[in-house]
Short mmCIF file of C-alpha atoms in Angstrom, two decimals:
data_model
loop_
_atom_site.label_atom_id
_atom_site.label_comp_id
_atom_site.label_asym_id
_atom_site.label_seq_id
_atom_site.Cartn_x
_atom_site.Cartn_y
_atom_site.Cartn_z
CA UNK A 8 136.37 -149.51 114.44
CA UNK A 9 136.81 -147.53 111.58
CA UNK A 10 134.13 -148.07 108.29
CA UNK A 11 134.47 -147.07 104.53
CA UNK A 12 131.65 -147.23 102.55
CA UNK A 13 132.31 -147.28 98.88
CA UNK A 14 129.92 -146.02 96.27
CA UNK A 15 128.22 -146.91 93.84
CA UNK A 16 128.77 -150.89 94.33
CA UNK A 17 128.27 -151.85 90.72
CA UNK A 18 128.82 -149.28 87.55
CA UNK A 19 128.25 -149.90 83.72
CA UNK A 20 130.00 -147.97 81.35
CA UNK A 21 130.88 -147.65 77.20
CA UNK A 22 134.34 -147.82 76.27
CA UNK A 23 135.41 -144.55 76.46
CA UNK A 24 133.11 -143.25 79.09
CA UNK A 25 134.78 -141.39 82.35
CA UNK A 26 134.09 -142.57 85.87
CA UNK A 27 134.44 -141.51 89.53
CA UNK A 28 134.53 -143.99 92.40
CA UNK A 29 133.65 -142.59 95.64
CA UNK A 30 135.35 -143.58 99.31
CA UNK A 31 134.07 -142.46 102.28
CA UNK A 32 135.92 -143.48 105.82
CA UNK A 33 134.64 -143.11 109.34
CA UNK A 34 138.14 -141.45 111.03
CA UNK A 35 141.39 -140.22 110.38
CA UNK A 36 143.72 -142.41 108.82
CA UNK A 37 147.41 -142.58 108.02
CA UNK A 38 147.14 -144.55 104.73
CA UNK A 39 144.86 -144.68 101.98
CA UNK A 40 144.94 -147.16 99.03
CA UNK A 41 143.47 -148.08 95.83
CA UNK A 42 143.61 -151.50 94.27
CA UNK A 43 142.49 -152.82 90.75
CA UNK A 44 141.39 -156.25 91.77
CA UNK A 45 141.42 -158.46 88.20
CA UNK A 46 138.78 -161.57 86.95
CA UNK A 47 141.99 -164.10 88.59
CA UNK A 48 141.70 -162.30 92.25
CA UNK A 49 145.03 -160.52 92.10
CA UNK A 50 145.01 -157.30 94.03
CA UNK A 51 147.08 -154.40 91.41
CA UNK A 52 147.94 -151.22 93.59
CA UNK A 53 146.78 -148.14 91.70
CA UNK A 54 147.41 -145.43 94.46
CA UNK A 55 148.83 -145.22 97.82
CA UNK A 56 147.22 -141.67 99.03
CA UNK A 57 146.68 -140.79 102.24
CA UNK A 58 146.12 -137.06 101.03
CA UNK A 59 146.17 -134.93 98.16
CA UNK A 60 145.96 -135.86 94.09
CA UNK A 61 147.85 -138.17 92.27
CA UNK A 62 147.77 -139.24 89.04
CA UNK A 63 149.08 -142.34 86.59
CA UNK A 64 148.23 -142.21 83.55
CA UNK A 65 144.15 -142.14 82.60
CA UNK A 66 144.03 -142.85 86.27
CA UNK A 67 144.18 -140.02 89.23
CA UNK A 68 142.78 -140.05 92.55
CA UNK A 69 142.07 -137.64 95.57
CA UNK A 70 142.00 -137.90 99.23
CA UNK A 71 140.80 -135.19 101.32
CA UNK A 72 141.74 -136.31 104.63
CA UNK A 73 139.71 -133.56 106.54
CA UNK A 74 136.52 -134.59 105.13
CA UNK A 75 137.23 -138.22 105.35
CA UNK A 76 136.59 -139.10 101.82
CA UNK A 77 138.98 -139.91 98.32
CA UNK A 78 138.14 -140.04 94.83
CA UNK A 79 139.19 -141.93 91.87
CA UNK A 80 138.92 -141.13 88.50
CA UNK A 81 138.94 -143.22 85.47
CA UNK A 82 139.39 -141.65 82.02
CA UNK A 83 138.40 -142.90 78.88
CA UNK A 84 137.66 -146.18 79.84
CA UNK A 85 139.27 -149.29 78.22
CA UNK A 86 137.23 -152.48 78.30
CA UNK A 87 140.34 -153.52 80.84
CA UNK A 88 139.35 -151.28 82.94
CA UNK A 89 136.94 -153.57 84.05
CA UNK A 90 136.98 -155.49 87.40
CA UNK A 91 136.18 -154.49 91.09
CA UNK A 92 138.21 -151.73 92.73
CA UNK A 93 139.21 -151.42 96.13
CA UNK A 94 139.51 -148.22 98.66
CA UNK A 95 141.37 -149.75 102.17
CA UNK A 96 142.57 -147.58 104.69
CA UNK A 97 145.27 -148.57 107.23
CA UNK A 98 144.73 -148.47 111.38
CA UNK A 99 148.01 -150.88 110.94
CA UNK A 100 145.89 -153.45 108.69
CA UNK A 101 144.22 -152.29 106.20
CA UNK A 102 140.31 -151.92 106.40
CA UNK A 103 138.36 -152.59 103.22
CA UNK A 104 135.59 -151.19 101.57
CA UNK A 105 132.86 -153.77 99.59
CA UNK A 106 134.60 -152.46 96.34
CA UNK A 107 133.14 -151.18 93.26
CA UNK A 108 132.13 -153.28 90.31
CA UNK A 109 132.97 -151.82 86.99
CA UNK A 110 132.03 -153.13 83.80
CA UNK A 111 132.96 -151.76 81.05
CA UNK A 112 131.17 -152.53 77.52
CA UNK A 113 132.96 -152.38 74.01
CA UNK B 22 162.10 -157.21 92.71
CA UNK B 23 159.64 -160.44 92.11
CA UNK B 24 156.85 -159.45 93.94
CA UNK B 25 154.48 -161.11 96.75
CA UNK B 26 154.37 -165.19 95.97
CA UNK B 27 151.99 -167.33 97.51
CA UNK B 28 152.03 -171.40 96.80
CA UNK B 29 149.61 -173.04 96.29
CA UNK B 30 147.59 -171.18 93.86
CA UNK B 31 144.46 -173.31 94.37
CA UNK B 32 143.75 -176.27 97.27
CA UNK B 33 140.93 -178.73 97.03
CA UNK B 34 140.58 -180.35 100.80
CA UNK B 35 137.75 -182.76 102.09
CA UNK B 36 136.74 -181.52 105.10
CA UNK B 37 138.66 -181.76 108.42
CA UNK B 38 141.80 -182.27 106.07
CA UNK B 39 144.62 -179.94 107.74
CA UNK B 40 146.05 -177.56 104.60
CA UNK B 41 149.45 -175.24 104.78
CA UNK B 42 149.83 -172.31 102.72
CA UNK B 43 153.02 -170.56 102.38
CA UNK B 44 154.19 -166.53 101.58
CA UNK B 45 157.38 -165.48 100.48
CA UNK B 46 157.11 -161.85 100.74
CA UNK B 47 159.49 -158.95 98.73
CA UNK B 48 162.20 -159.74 100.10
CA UNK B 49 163.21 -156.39 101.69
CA UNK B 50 159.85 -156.59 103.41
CA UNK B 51 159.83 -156.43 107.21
CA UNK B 52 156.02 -156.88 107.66
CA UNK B 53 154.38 -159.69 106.47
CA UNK B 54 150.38 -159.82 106.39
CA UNK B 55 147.57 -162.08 106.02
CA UNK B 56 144.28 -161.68 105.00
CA UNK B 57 141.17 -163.86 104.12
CA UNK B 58 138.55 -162.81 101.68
CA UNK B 59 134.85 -164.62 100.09
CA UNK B 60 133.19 -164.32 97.03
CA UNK B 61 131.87 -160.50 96.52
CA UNK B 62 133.49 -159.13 99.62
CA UNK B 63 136.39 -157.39 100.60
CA UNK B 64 139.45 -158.68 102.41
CA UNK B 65 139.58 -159.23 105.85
CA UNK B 66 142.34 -159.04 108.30
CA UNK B 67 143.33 -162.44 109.63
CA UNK B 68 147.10 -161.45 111.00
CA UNK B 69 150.45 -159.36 110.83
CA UNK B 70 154.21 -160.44 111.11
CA UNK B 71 156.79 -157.30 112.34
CA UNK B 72 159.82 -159.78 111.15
CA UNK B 73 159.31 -162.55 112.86
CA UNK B 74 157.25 -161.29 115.89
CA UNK B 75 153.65 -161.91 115.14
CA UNK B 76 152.09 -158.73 116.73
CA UNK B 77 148.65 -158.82 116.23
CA UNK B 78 145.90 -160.98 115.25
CA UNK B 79 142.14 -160.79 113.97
CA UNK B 80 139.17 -162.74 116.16
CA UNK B 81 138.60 -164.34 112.59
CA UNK B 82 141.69 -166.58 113.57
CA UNK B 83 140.42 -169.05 115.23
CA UNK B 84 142.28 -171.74 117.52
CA UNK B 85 142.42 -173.98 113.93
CA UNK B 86 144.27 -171.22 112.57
CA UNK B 87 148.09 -170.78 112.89
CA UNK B 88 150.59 -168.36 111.22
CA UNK B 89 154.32 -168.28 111.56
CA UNK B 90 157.23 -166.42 110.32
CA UNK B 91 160.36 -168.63 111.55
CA UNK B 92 162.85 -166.31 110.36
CA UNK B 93 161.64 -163.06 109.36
CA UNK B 94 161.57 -164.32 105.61
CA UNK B 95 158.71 -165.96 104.32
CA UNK B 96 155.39 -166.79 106.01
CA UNK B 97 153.08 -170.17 106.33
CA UNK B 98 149.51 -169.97 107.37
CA UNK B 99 147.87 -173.50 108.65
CA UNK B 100 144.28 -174.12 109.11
CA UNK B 101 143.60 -177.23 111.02
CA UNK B 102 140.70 -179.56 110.88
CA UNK B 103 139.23 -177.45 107.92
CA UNK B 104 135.66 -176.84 107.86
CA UNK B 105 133.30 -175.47 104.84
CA UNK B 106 132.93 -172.26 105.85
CA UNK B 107 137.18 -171.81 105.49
CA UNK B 108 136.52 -172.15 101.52
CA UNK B 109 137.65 -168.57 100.81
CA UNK B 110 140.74 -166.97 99.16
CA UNK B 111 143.68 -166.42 101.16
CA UNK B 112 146.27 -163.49 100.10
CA UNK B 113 149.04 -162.03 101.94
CA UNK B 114 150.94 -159.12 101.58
CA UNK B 115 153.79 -157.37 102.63
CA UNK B 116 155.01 -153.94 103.45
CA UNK B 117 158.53 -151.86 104.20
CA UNK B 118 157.57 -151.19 107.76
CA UNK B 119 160.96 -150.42 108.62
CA UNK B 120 159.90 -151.07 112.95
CA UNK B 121 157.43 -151.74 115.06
CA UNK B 122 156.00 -148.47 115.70
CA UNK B 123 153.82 -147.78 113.49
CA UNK B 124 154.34 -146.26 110.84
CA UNK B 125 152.39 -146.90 107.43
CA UNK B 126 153.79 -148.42 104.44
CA UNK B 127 152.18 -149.42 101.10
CA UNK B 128 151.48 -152.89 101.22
CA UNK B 129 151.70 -155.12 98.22
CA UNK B 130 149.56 -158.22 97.26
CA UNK B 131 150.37 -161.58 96.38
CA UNK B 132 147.91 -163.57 93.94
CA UNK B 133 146.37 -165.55 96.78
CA UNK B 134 145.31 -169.12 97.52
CA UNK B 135 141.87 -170.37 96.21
CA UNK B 136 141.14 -173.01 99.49
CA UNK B 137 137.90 -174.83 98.37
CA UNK B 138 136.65 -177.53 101.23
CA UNK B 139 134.29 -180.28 100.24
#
């Protein structure tokens, strides 16, 4: 079955800081998310991108479908910001990734 | 729009107690998913709902496990004879999916159900 490896698995920042989260997936894939998950569990979609850039707000992400990988990019991070985020990719569920844990620092 | 619900927030069972969750998905949702996930991992795939045909479903469901979708609306996911190791946080989600060919479709979260077996 298909794998995605996210990296790195835990990431300490300073308010303000910038950050890139890195996806990696083993095959093709027709759907590509990215999810916010906050301290109470709930799951927040931040991008559906299966390729391309898109961007919202201090937020934007890229997928590069032929080299099986997407990006995301935080900007100026807000102590908010903070929580474990999420790359899935759909083979009609979605297949996670162990997440990234950000923590950012005031 | 109200978004995915999912009631009850948080169950406390003793063990081999039988517990019922239920889903009420957006409600111009066709698919209906659930998924199962631990401390420090990522969601799992436990099973999917195409209205109310349930078309596939994860090894993870085991025989104690039971999901239906009566009439295409909302969702209820039973674990029978609950063990330990079912202590986990349960969260469905639903997409568009406008048939069952497939065809992807953003899927949106609910807040889950904390299940904690003593």
């Amino acid at each position: 079955g298909i794998q995605v490896e996210q990296s790195p698995p835990d990431l300490i920042l300073q308010e303000g800081a910038n950050s890139t989260l890195r996806c990696n997936f083993s095959d093709s894939v027709n759907n590509l998310q990215w999810f916010h998950q906050n301290p109470w569990g709930q799951l927040i979609n931040l991008f559906y991108i299966p390729s391309g850039t898109k961007q919202n707000g201090r937020l934007s992400a890229t997928t590069v479908a032929t080299e099986r990988y997407s990006l995301l990019y935080i900007s100026s991070s807000q102590t908010t910001d903070s929580g474990v985020y999420f790359c899935a990719v759909e083979d009609y569920q979605l297949i996670w990734g162990a997440g990234t844990k950000l923590i950012i620092k005031p | 729009d109200t978004g995915v619900s999912q009631d009850p927030r948080h169950k406390i069972t003793k063990r081999g107690q039988n517990v019922t969750f239920r889903c009420d998905p957006i409600s111009e949702h066709n698919r209906l998913y659930w998924y199962r996930q631990t401390l420090g991992q990522g969601p799992e795939f436990l099973t999917y709902f195409q209205n109310e045909a349930q078309l596939e479903k994860s090894r993870l469901l085991s025989d104690r496990f039971s999901a239906e979708r009566p009439k295409g609306s909302f969702s209820t996911l039973e674990i029978q004879r609950t063990e330990q190791g079912d202590s986990a946080m349960y969260l469905c989600a639903s997409s568009l999916g406008l048939n069952r060919d497939f065809d992807p479709y953003e899927q949106y979260f609910g807040p889950g159900t904390r299940l904690t077996v003593t």
